[in-house]
Amino acid sequence: MASLADIGVSALINILSAFAFLLAFALLRLQPINDRVYFPKCYISGGRSSPRRSANFVAKFVNLNFKTYLTFLNWMPQAMKMSEAEIINHAGLDSAVFLRIYILGLKIFVPMTVVALLILIPVNVSSGTLFFLRKDLVVDDIDKLSISNVRPQSIRFFAHIALEYMFTIWTCYMLYKEYDYVATMRLHFLASQRRRVEQFTVVVRNVPRVPGHSISDTVDHFFQTNHPNHYLGHQAVYNANKFAKLVRRRDRLQNWLDYYQLKFERQPEKRPTVKQGFMGLGGERVDAIEYYKHQIKEFDKRMTLERQKIIKDSKSILPVAFVSFNSRWGAAVCAQTQQSKNPTLWLTNWAPEPRDVYWRNLAIPFVSLSIRKLVISLTVFALVFFYMIPIAFVQSLANLEGLERVAPFLRPVIELKFIKSFLQGFLPGLALKIFLYILPTVLLIMSKIEGHIALSTLERRAAAKYYYFMLVNVFLGSIVTGTAFQQLHAFLHQPPTQIPRNIGVSIPMKATFFITYIMVDGWAGIAGEILRLKPLVIFHLKNMFLVKTERDRERAMNPGSVDFKETLPSLQLYFLLGIVYAVVTPILLPFILVFFAFAYLVYRHQIINVYNQQYESVAAFWPHVHSRIIASLLISQLLLLGLLSTKKAANSTPLLVILPVLTLSFHKYCKSRFEPAFRKYPLEEAMEKDLLERTTEPDLNLKAYLADAYLHPIFQSFEVEEELVEIRVDKHQAHVASPSISEPSSPTPHHYTYQTSSPPHYTNDLASPPGCYRPPSPPHYVYHYQVEP
Amino acid sequence: MASLADIGVSALINILSAFAFLLAFALLRLQPINDRVYFPKCYISGGRSSPRRSANFVAKFVNLNFKTYLTFLNWMPQAMKMSEAEIINHAGLDSAVFLRIYILGLKIFVPMTVVALLILIPVNVSSGTLFFLRKDLVVDDIDKLSISNVRPQSIRFFAHIALEYMFTIWTCYMLYKEYDYVATMRLHFLASQRRRVEQFTVVVRNVPRVPGHSISDTVDHFFQTNHPNHYLGHQAVYNANKFAKLVRRRDRLQNWLDYYQLKFERQPEKRPTVKQGFMGLGGERVDAIEYYKHQIKEFDKRMTLERQKIIKDSKSILPVAFVSFNSRWGAAVCAQTQQSKNPTLWLTNWAPEPRDVYWRNLAIPFVSLSIRKLVISLTVFALVFFYMIPIAFVQSLANLEGLERVAPFLRPVIELKFIKSFLQGFLPGLALKIFLYILPTVLLIMSKIEGHIALSTLERRAAAKYYYFMLVNVFLGSIVTGTAFQQLHAFLHQPPTQIPRNIGVSIPMKATFFITYIMVDGWAGIAGEILRLKPLVIFHLKNMFLVKTERDRERAMNPGSVDFKETLPSLQLYFLLGIVYAVVTPILLPFILVFFAFAYLVYRHQIINVYNQQYESVAAFWPHVHSRIIASLLISQLLLLGLLSTKKAANSTPLLVILPVLTLSFHKYCKSRFEPAFRKYPLEEAMEKDLLERTTEPDLNLKAYLADAYLHPIFQSFEVEEELVEIRVDKHQAHVASPSISEPSSPTPHHYTYQTSSPPHYTNDLASPPGCYRPPSPPHYVYHYQVEP
């Protein structure tokens, strides 16, 4: 248990380390050599070119303009300059709403902090010291400011209960306003967007296999019958694993070709050569550029054949299709209704954005899906409660004796005393550290196994799992001593009313631990986030060893994105801590405030300059944020109830029982009021946009626009910069998108020509403001159609 | 605790009383005077005319044909004669599926009984006597046949666990087959039905009030914009409470008129007279027939005015409308999609059948709905757990002293010794008996307050509440001694793992109680059902005192209907008992079998001859039946787990843990596989029927067909047998259905003429088979449209 002075020391250390990180960041980001690490978003949106091009040799790597060092903290005001509308335009709605969570935290906790400190601290302190307490509760200074300092049966508990009511009402009010605002933002964003393919497209799963008919025929027939006025066409989904392998190998060849061409440019006097044999070790030495050009040509032929084989072979078509409609209304209707008499067939749902689709999961059949869900939920349960078992097992193996047995040559080193003690302290924790580091990835893989078909859904599901893990193992695990498994055992063998009591009574004692946690994980952790140490190191390593061409350097840049699956759960943990401790130990609140304010600044900077979102889910995560804050309220009410019942405050405690009921009904109301805006697409909205479009663009060729939007990305990543490839679009179906070598004598009715150019979709309609940012970049190689006369 | 002999005696008594009921029924039903009590369905479907018309005076009341008495049990084979298809045609799908529940019970329990008796009884009996048991468990003969007789730690528990697995798998298999069959029946029934108004109609709630526009205009504009190709028209809903009062008063006048006319016919020499004053007591004496004719004419004028006032006054239009579409497809789309950007406005849902609509609840606003639901669920919780408190209070008042104080003149009677002892035994139970008798009605009223808009939904919700009550107070309440409130207290203060243990250990001891319960409530109760004692008494009382005219007699008939809100929960209780005791005390199973077989026969007879269903929900209750049987399986598994854990069967018990997980996932699978068939209407189906209709009846005037289908019933019950009333249908909207006195000079474009005749809807398309039954009768006074040239 720490005294106030201890906390002060801890705060000093953490503030100093946070400042150290910030200073390092400020220095590093000014160096041109790090430019691609700290401003990748600007490169991607095209507003920034490398400062290293124009400068002399030294200035390429080190910033010699010392004036810039004087204003090293100026990223903060810079980060605040952009308005919300500009952020939406620059980084998408997901990022803008993500920043609003921090603002929401400030809005909720600033008045709460003021009120709690002004009212509760005097109430608690003046209530007498903790002399009368049993000796088994260790007393410290912080406890004198907390509810522990109030005598049992005191009338002062009415103050705590009144404040719990006030805080709940205030939080609910802010939540309501925020949900309303975010829902409006979402609808407005959807309404203001230009035409997007996913508005016209529905993904259909579990298409039945009718004997004697291909999947495509079945889909066509079904939708032509049941949506005769709206069905436009569909795009089949192919099982293309083999082709994907070819694409990867061709990419590698292309890379080598670039490399040798670059080398030849630099030293034009010597044509580079290469050995033909395995791994470039044996065989005849030939001209490298010619060799790779030849190899690529060969590969192109093989790929064309393979691709045609896939497209023609009916077995490689999965029972899934992206069905397009001629209006948003038609797609909205199809996505929201049941199609078939057998409800496990023809499952329709909104298609995710093309870049958001997780292709591998499209082939999972319905029966398998429910089994997968069951297995994964059991696994998550086991992971949350029993994760210590395998780790303890690994720890028992990974001791010094084991290490010596495996690597006897290390013995002299290990036997050195200080190394031995270091290893003995370090090794047992290593397994746990590795586990916690890979945990989000493991949870993401679990979500993938569950079978969701959009990357955004996968991240949200992984975030939910991580939240449960944190709730049990960080929050409850810190309050109730013992492993999660022991807690589970205790939960099962205690009366339900005893549980909040046991937890409630130890809550005030853990305040100092959580204050330290907030400073280490929150303050210093966020400062570490802005430093981007890992991407920095990896970028320079790659730059030194792997980067051969300019394209490689672009790839090594790795801007990353807001990592929702980790940030959302930890944010929600801070909300939980703040809400739980607001009444119990209000001195914790200022630390949370500092976290929210600082993290807001940092993420704002990162979103503007670094992150490049991979998809746009249009704030689909908000209902989860909302409901977890509501859950925090309920947890805090239950724990306060348990705490007060140990304080024998029989007069006042019953007043608290109504609060969870009210909170729950508020949640239900919000759910029915706002959640449909995040799950469904109202017909009113769809019709409005359809009508507008029909008047502004009466002769739009939607069929051509939608024709190849949902082609498997590997077919699109196939570079066809020079050659013109032709695509046949049948009269009634747009799904056989088979780019083949141009045959002018082909008898097909329409000819579309492929040309790599900027695609028509994924451009926002606001004009790009001046500065580093621009509308989100287009995906790399997308075909553009031009109708041949 | 009863021995086997005691059970035998109890069984004999109950079998005798059941036989007495059956005998009484057999005798009573043969008397012509009771014909309307025991064959009302035949009167309603028109296949039977009163046998009293043709006979002499004595034969009008007593059956003198002694031959018919010899075959007094022949209703049983008669009841079995009708096939399922005929029952569907005769009484609707609800009744046919209701009967299938009993068959399902037999299918599940017959093999279970055979296997359990053959395997478990030998295993239990041979396992040694109960000598080693602690003395606090009272031993009886039944217990020797039960699991209690098996020694702790015995290897024989593997037999019980294996059988629990077998029974669960068998039950799930039967449930799956049955769900599949019922879902197919439902879809087939819906598909084979002729055109029905509810297939084209969607009920819209929470229509926003736009200033300066009437509700009707708003609805028209919204649907013309958002469903331009499918919207046909709508019918506004009026707040017509005042008019309903007038209708009731006019009905009473009409009744008196009929009565005096009948009287005049019987005694043509004397014209009946009546006093004009209040209650017929004061005032001038006038000719009764003339007086009532005049009064009715006056009333008709007032009602016409009132009706026009309601229809013209925009304030009496509620923000609810029945919206009609020109195709089933259009209606299915509208019912399943979200309409407005604000998800609390324009809530669409399938319209119930016109006769199924609960009009009063249509006006409840959205916010009020969620509050109502919250309040009612709290009330139900309180009712289930604390219902004994008010009853105990009433009981404390209703003692002999209280009675003497209120009615001192009764003292001499009360003081008589045997009357005193009778009252002392009777009075305290009276409050409880009255409570249990009115409980289903109370629960129905609660469901009404919840705000459901269809009678079928109301009954299902009331059934759910009654099930919870039975589960806690009959099942758990009998096993765990003490009131429900004491149980709740114990549940909250026991560890969760202790609860199934405590219940499980007392389960075998309560077998005899439940056997007696099955005999009293099941066997004798069902025999009482066929006797229809209450309707019999009420009919004859009404016949003697109230019935003035033939119409009154028809009204006094009261055929009743299958009372789903009581029968479904008690059926589910029998399933629960059978499944729980199958492994624990298999000797209980034969009693359940007898119940299912006997109840099947009785209800089959009643459905054919007596009940007249008020609505057709097309087996909408099946998902509830299914999920409650699944819940019974889970309860039985948990309790067996608890029971075995007290038997220290550590080897075998863990095997059982997997079973609930498997059962739950089976339930989830069934839910996704079949439930949509009960909740949604697939577009495939809708399109099929639309196409069929378009080819068979290309020039159908749907607008006229739908024009007045959802007019408030009080507007329809207004008798217009003689007069021709005209209705205006505007060009674009069919909602202003204002029958006014015919004005030939009116400038409206179309004229429809009212004529009371059989309406076009509610006739099944199968030809009616010979015998007493016919297709379900039409509602009484529905207008029929004829287009005037």
PDB file of N, CA and C in Angstrom, chain A residues 276 444 575 646 728:
ATOM      1  N   GLN A 276      21.080 -19.051 -63.353  1.00  0.00           N
ATOM      2  CA  GLN A 276      19.742 -19.571 -63.594  1.00  0.00           C
ATOM      3  C   GLN A 276      19.304 -20.625 -62.585  1.00  0.00           C
ATOM      4  N   LEU A 444      -7.829 -12.180 -32.488  1.00  0.00           N
ATOM      5  CA  LEU A 444      -8.254 -11.880 -33.860  1.00  0.00           C
ATOM      6  C   LEU A 444      -8.372 -13.163 -34.662  1.00  0.00           C
ATOM      7  N   PHE A 575     -12.811   3.942 -18.522  1.00  0.00           N
ATOM      8  CA  PHE A 575     -14.152   4.390 -18.144  1.00  0.00           C
ATOM      9  C   PHE A 575     -14.622   3.641 -16.902  1.00  0.00           C
ATOM     10  N   THR A 646     -21.514  -3.848   3.589  1.00  0.00           N
ATOM     11  CA  THR A 646     -20.563  -4.197   4.643  1.00  0.00           C
ATOM     12  C   THR A 646     -20.407  -3.065   5.651  1.00  0.00           C
ATOM     13  N   ARG A 728     -15.370  -9.955 -70.923  1.00  0.00           N
ATOM     14  CA  ARG A 728     -16.693 -10.217 -71.499  1.00  0.00           C
ATOM     15  C   ARG A 728     -17.737  -9.994 -70.419  1.00  0.00           C
TER      16      ARG A 728
END
